[in-house]
Short mmCIF file of C-alpha atoms and ligand atoms in Angstrom, two decimals:
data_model
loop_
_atom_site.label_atom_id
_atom_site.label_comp_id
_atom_site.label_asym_id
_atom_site.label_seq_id
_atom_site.Cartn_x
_atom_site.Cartn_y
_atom_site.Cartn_z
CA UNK F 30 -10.40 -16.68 -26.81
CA UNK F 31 -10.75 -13.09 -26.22
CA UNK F 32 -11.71 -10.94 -23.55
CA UNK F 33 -11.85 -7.53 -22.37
CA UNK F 34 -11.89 -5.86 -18.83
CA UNK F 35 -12.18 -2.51 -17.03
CA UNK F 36 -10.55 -1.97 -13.42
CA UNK F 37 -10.54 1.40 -11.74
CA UNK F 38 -7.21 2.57 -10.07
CA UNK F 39 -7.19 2.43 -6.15
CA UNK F 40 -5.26 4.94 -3.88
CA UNK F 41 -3.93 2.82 -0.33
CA UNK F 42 -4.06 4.52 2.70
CA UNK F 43 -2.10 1.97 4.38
CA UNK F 44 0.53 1.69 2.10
CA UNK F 45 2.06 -1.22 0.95
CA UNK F 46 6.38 -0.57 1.04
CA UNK F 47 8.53 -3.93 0.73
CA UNK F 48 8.31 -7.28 -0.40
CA UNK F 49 9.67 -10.30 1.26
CA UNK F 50 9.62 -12.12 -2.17
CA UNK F 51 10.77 -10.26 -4.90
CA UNK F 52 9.93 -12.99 -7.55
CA UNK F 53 5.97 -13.37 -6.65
CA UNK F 54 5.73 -10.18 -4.83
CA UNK F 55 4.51 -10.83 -1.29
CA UNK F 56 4.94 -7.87 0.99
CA UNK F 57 6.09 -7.72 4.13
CA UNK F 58 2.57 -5.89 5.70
CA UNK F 59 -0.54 -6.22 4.74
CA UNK F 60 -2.02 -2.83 2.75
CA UNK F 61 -5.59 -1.21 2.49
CA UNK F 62 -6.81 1.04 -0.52
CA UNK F 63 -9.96 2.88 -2.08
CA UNK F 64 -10.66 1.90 -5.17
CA UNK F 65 -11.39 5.03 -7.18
CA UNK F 66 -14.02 6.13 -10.26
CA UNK F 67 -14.41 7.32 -12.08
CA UNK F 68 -10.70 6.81 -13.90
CA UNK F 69 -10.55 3.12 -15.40
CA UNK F 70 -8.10 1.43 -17.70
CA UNK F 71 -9.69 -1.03 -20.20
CA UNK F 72 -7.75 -4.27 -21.55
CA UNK F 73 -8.34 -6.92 -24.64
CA UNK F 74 -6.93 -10.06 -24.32
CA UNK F 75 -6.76 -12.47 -27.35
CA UNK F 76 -4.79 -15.87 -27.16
CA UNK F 77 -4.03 -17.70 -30.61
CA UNK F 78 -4.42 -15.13 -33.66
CA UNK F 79 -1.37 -13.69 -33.57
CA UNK F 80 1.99 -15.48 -34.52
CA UNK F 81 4.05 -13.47 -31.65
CA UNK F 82 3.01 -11.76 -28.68
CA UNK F 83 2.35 -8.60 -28.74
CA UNK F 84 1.55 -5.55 -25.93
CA UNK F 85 0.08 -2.34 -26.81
CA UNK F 86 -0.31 0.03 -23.86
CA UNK F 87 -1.84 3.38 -24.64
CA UNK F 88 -0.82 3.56 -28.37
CA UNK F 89 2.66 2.69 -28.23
CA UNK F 90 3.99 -0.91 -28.48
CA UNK F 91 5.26 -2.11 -25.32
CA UNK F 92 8.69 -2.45 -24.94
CA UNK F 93 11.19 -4.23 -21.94
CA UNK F 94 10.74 -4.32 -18.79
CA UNK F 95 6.75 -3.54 -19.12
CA UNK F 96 6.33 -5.97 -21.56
CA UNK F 97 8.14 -8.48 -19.90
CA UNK F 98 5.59 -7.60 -16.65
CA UNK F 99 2.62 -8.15 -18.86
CA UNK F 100 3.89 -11.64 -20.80
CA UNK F 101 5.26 -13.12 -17.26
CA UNK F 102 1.19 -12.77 -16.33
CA UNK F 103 -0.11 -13.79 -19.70
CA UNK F 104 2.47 -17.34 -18.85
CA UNK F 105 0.91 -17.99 -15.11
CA UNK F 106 -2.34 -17.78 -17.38
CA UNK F 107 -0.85 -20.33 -20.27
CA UNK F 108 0.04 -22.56 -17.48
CA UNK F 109 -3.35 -22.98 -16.41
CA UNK F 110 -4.45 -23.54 -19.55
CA UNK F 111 -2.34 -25.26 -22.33
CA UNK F 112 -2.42 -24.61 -26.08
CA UNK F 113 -3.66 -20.68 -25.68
CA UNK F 114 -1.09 -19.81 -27.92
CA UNK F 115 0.40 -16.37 -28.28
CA UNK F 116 -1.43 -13.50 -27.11
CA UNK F 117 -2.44 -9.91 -28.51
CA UNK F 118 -2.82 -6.89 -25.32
CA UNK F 119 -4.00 -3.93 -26.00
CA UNK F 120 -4.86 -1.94 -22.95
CA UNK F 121 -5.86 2.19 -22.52
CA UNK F 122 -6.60 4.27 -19.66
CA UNK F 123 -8.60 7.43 -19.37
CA UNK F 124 -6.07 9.22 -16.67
CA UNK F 125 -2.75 10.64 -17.06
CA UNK F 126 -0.40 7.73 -16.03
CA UNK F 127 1.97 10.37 -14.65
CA UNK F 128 -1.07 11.32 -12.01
CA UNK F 129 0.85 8.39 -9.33
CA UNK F 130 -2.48 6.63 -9.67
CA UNK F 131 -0.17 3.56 -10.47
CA UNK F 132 -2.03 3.35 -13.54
CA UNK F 133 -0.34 -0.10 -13.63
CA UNK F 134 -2.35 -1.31 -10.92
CA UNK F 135 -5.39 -0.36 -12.84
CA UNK F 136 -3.58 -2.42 -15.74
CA UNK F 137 -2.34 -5.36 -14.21
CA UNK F 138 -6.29 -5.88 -12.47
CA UNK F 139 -7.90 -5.05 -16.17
CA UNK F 140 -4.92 -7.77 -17.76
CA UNK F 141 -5.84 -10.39 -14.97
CA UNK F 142 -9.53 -10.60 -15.72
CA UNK F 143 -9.23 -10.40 -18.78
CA UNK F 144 -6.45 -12.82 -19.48
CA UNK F 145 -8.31 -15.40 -17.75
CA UNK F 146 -11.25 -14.73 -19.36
CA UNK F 147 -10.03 -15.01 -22.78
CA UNK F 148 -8.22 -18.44 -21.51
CA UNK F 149 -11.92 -19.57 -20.56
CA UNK F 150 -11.23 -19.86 -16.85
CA UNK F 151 -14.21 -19.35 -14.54
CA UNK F 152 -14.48 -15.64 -12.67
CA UNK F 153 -12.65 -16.16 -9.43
CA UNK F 154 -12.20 -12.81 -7.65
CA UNK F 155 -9.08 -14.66 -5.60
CA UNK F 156 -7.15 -15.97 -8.37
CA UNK F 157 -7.30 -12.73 -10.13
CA UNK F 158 -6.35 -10.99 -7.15
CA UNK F 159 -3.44 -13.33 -7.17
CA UNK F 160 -2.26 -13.12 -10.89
CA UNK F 161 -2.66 -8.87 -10.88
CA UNK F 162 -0.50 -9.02 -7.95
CA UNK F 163 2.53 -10.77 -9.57
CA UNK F 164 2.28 -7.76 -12.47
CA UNK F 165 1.96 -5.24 -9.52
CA UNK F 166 1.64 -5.66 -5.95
CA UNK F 167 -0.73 -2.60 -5.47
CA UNK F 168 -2.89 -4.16 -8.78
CA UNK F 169 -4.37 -7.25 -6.62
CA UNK F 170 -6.57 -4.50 -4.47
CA UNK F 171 -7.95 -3.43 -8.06
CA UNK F 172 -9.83 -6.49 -8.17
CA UNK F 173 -12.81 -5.05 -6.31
CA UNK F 174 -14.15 -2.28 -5.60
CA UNK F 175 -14.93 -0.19 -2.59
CA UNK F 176 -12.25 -0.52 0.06
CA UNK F 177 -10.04 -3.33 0.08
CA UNK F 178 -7.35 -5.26 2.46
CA UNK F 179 -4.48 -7.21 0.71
CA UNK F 180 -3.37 -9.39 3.58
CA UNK F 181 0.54 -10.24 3.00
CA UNK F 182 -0.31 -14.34 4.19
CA UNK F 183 2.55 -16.35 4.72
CA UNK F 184 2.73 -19.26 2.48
CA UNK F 185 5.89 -19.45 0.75
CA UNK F 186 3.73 -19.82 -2.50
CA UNK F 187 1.65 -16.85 -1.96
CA UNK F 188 -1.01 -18.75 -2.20
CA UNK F 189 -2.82 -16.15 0.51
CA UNK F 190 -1.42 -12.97 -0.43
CA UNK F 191 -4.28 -11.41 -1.64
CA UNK F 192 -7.01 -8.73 -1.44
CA UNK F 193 -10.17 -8.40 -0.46
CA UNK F 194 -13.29 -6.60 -0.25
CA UNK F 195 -14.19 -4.89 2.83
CA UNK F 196 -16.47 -2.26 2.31
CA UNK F 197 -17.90 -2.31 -1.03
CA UNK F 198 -18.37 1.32 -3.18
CA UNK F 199 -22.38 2.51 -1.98
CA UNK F 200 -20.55 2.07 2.32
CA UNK F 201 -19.40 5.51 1.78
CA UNK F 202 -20.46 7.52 -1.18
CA UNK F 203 -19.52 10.96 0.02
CA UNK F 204 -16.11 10.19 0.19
CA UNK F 205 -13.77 12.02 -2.43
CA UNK F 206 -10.19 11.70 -3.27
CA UNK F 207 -8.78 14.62 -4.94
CA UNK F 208 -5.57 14.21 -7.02
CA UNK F 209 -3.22 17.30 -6.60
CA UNK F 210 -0.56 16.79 -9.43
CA UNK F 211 2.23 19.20 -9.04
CA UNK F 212 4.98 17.93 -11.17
CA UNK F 213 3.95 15.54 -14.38
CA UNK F 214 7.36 14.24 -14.13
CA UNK F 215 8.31 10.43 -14.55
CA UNK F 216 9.20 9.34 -10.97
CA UNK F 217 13.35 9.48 -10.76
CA UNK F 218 13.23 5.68 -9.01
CA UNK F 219 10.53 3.70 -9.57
CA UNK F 220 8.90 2.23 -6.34
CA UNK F 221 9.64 -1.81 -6.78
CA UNK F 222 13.46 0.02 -6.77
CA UNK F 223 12.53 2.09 -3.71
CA UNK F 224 11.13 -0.10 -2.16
CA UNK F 225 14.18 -2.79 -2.29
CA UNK F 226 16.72 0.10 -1.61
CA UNK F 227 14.56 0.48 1.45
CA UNK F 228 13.82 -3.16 3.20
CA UNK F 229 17.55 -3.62 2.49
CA UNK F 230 18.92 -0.18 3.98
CA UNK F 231 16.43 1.61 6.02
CA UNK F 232 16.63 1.39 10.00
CA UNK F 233 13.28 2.00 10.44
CA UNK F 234 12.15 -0.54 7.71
CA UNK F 235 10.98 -3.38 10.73
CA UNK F 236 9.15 -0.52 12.41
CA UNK F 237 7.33 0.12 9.64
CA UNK F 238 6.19 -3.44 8.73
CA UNK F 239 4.85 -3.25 12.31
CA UNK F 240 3.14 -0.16 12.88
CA UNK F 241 1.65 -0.36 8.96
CA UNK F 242 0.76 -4.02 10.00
CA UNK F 243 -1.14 -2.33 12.98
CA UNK F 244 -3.02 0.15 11.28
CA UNK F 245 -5.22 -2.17 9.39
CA UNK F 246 -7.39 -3.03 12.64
CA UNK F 247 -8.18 0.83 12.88
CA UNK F 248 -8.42 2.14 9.71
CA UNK F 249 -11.32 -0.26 8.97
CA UNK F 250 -13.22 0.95 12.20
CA UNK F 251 -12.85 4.84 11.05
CA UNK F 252 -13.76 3.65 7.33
CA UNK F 253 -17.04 1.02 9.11
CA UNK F 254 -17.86 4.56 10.85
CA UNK F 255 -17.26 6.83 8.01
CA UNK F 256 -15.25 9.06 10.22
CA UNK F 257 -13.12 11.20 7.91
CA UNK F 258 -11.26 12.66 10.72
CA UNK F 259 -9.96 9.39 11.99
CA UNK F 260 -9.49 7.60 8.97
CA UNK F 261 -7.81 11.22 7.89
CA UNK F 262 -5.04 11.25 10.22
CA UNK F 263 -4.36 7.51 10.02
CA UNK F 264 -3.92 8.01 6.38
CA UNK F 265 -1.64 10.81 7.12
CA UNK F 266 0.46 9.28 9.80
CA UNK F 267 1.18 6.45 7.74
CA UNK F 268 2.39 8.18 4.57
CA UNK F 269 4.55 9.78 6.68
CA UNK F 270 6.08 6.86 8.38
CA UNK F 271 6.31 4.92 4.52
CA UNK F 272 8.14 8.44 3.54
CA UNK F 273 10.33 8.91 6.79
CA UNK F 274 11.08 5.04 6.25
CA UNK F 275 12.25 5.58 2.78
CA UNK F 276 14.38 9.00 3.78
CA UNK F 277 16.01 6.77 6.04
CA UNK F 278 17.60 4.69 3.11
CA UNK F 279 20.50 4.69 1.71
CA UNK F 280 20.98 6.61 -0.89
CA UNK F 281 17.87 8.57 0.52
CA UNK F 282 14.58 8.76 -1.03
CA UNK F 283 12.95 11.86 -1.14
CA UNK F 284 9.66 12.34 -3.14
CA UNK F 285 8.49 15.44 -2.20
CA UNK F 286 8.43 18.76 -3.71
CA UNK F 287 8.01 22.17 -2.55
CA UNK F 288 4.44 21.74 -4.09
CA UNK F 289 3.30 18.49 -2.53
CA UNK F 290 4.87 20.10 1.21
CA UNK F 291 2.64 23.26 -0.19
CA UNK F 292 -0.34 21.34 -0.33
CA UNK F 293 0.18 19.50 2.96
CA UNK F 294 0.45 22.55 5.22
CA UNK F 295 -2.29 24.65 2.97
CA UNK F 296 -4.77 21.05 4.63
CA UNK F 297 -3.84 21.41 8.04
CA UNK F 298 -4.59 25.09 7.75
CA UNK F 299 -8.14 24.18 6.20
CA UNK F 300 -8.26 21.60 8.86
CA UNK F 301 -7.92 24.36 11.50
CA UNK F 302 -10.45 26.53 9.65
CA UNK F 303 -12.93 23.26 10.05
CA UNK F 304 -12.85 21.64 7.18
CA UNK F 305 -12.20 18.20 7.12
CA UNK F 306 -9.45 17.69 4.37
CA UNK F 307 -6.13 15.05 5.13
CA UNK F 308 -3.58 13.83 2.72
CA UNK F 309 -1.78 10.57 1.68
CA UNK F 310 1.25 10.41 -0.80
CA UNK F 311 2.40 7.60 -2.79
CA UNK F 312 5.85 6.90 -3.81
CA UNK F 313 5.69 10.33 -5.99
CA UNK F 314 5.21 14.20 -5.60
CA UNK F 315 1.63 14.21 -6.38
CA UNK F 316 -0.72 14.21 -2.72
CA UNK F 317 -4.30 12.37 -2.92
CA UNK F 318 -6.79 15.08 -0.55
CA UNK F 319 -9.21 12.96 1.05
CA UNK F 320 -12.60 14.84 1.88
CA UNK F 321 -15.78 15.11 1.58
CA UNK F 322 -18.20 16.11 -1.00
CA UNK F 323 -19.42 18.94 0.60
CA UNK F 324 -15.83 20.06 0.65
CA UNK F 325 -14.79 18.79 -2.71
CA UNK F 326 -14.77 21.74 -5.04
CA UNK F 327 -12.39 23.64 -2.21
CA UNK F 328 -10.11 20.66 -2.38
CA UNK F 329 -9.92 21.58 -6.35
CA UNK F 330 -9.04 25.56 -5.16
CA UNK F 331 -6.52 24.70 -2.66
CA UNK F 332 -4.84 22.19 -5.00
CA UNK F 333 -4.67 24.95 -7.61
CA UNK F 334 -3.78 27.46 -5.23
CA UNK F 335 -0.80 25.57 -4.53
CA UNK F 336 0.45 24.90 -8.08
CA UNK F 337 -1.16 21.95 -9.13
CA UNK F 338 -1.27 21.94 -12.90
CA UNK F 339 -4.22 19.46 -13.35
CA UNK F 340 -6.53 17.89 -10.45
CA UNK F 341 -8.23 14.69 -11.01
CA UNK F 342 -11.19 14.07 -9.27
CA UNK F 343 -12.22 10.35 -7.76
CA UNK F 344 -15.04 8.22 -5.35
CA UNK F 345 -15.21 4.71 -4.32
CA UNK F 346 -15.56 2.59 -7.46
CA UNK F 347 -16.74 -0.94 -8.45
CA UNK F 348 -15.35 -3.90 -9.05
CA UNK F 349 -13.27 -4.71 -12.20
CA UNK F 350 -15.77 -6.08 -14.79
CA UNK F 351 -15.75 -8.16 -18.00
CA UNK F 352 -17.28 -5.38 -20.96
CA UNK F 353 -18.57 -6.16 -24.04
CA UNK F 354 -16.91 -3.30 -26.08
CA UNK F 355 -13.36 -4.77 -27.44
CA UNK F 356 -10.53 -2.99 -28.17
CA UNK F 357 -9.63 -4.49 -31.38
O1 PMV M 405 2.40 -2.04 -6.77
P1 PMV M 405 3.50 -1.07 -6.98
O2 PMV M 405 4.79 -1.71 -7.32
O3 PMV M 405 3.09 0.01 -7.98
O4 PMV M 405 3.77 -0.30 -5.59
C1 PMV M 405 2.86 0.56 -5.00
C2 PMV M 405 3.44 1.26 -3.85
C3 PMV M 405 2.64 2.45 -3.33
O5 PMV M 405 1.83 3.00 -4.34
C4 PMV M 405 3.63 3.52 -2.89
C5 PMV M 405 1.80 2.07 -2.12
C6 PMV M 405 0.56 1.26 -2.37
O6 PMV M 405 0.21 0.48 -1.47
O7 PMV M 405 -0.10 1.43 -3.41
#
């Protein structure tokens, strides 16, 4: 009755912004993501030796909201399989949560395998996809590894609104993903908030679910040809459309910061200098470079350069994985 698991963050470069269902969270567009190593969050599940349950996320106990996230998974788990009992979490990741590496998706993907794996339910990389996703939308492309598509489906249920593998890690091993973090600050709205100020107030919020929609087709022909200038610019365009969407609502959402615009011009100027560096942005100041190995350690510079305080390095990872080593 108890299980651990290790999922590696992902970074989407076509972004998932909106949910149609609030409740199970099924998004309007479908989304595509790299799932990155090396940066991993870890997660022990135990059902029945504690009297209440408990969630311990990075030291601290958790507490409201994020607890209430984690139990709400552990029930859709206890619903499968009767007479778990309560449940002890512990989880821990090894990057700075503030990095906007949604270090809950990480969480939520570690929590869904090993939740059911404690339970005794069968590996099922579907189902798991499906349970991370009603923690955290962007969690159910943690699942696997490599590069990922989370279709949004269209059953009422959400029965098929889930992710899956596309390209696994070894399609493209050059590729790097460079975390620029400018500001360590907590995010001032959170993005399931953002994102519902935004499908509710936006004017551009059905062009958005369209063109993102769209961008799925070519992004995985640039990623099946490992062409980092194509599958560069798409990322680009469509962080810009997610961030012009949600400056269109009302109040306004702006994430940027003079450092994150710093970053984005210094690329384009590398760009015109020949090397191959593009960005994407997630709801949060801190811009993911994508490039190549051979251009890597400049990505670190120019980051630096441009007032980035720490820099976190990633590559495709694997899959999520049951480990041995148990928290507690
Ligand atoms: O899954 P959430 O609620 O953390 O939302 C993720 C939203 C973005 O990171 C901005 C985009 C994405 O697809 O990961």
């Amino acid at each position: 009755m108890k299980a651990t698991a290790l999922a590696h963050p992902n970074i989407a470069l076509v972004k998932y912004w909106g949910k149609r269902d609030e409740a199970r969270i099924l998004p309007h567009q479908s989304s595509l993501s790299v799932t990155l190593a090396p940066m991993h969050v870890t997660t022990t599940v135990e059902f029945g030796a504690v009297e209440a349950d408990v969630v311990e996320l990075n030291g601290a106990t958790a507490k409201g909201g994020e607890a209430a996230r984690v139990l709400a998974a552990l029930d859709l788990v206890r619903a499968l399989a009767p007479k778990l009992g309560k449940a002890k979490v512990v989880s821990r990741g090894d990057f700075p949560a503030a990095a906007g590496l949604a270090s809950s998706a990480a969480g939520f993907a570690a929590l869904a395998v090993a939740a059911r794996a404690a339970a005794g339910l069968p590996r099922d990389v579907r189902a798991e996809s499906i349970l991370a996703r009603q923690g955290s939308g962007s969690a159910c492309r943690s699942i696997q590894g490599g590069v990922c598509v989370w279709k949004k489906g269209t059953a009422l249920d959400g029965s098929d609104s889930f992710a899956e593998q596309a390209f696994p890690d070894s399609h493209w091993p050059q590729l790097r993903l460079v975390v620029a973090m400018v500001s360590r600050e907590e995010k001032e709205v959170k993005s399931r908030d953002g994102m519902r100020t935004t499908v509710e107030t936006s004017p551009y919020y059905p062009a958005w679910a369209r063109n993102a929609e769209a961008e799925i087709q070519p992004a995985l022909a640039a990623i099946a040809a490992r062409d980092l200038q194509a599958i560069g610019e798409l990322s680009e365009r469509n962080a810009w459309r997610m961030h012009a969407t949600a400056l269109a609502a009302d109040p306004p959402l702006c994430y940027l910061k003079p450092a994150t615009l710093a970053v984005i011009h210094a690329l384009a100027a590398e760009r015109r200098a020949g090397r191959p560096m593009y960005f994407t942005l997630d709801a949060g100041p801190n811009p993911v470079i994508l490039t190549d190995e051979a251009n890597e350690l400049r990505a670190v510079e120019l980051a630096r350069a441009c007032g980035a305080t720490e820099v976190v390095r990633g590559q495709p990872g694997g899959d999520a994985r049951l480990v041995d080593a148990h928290l507690f």
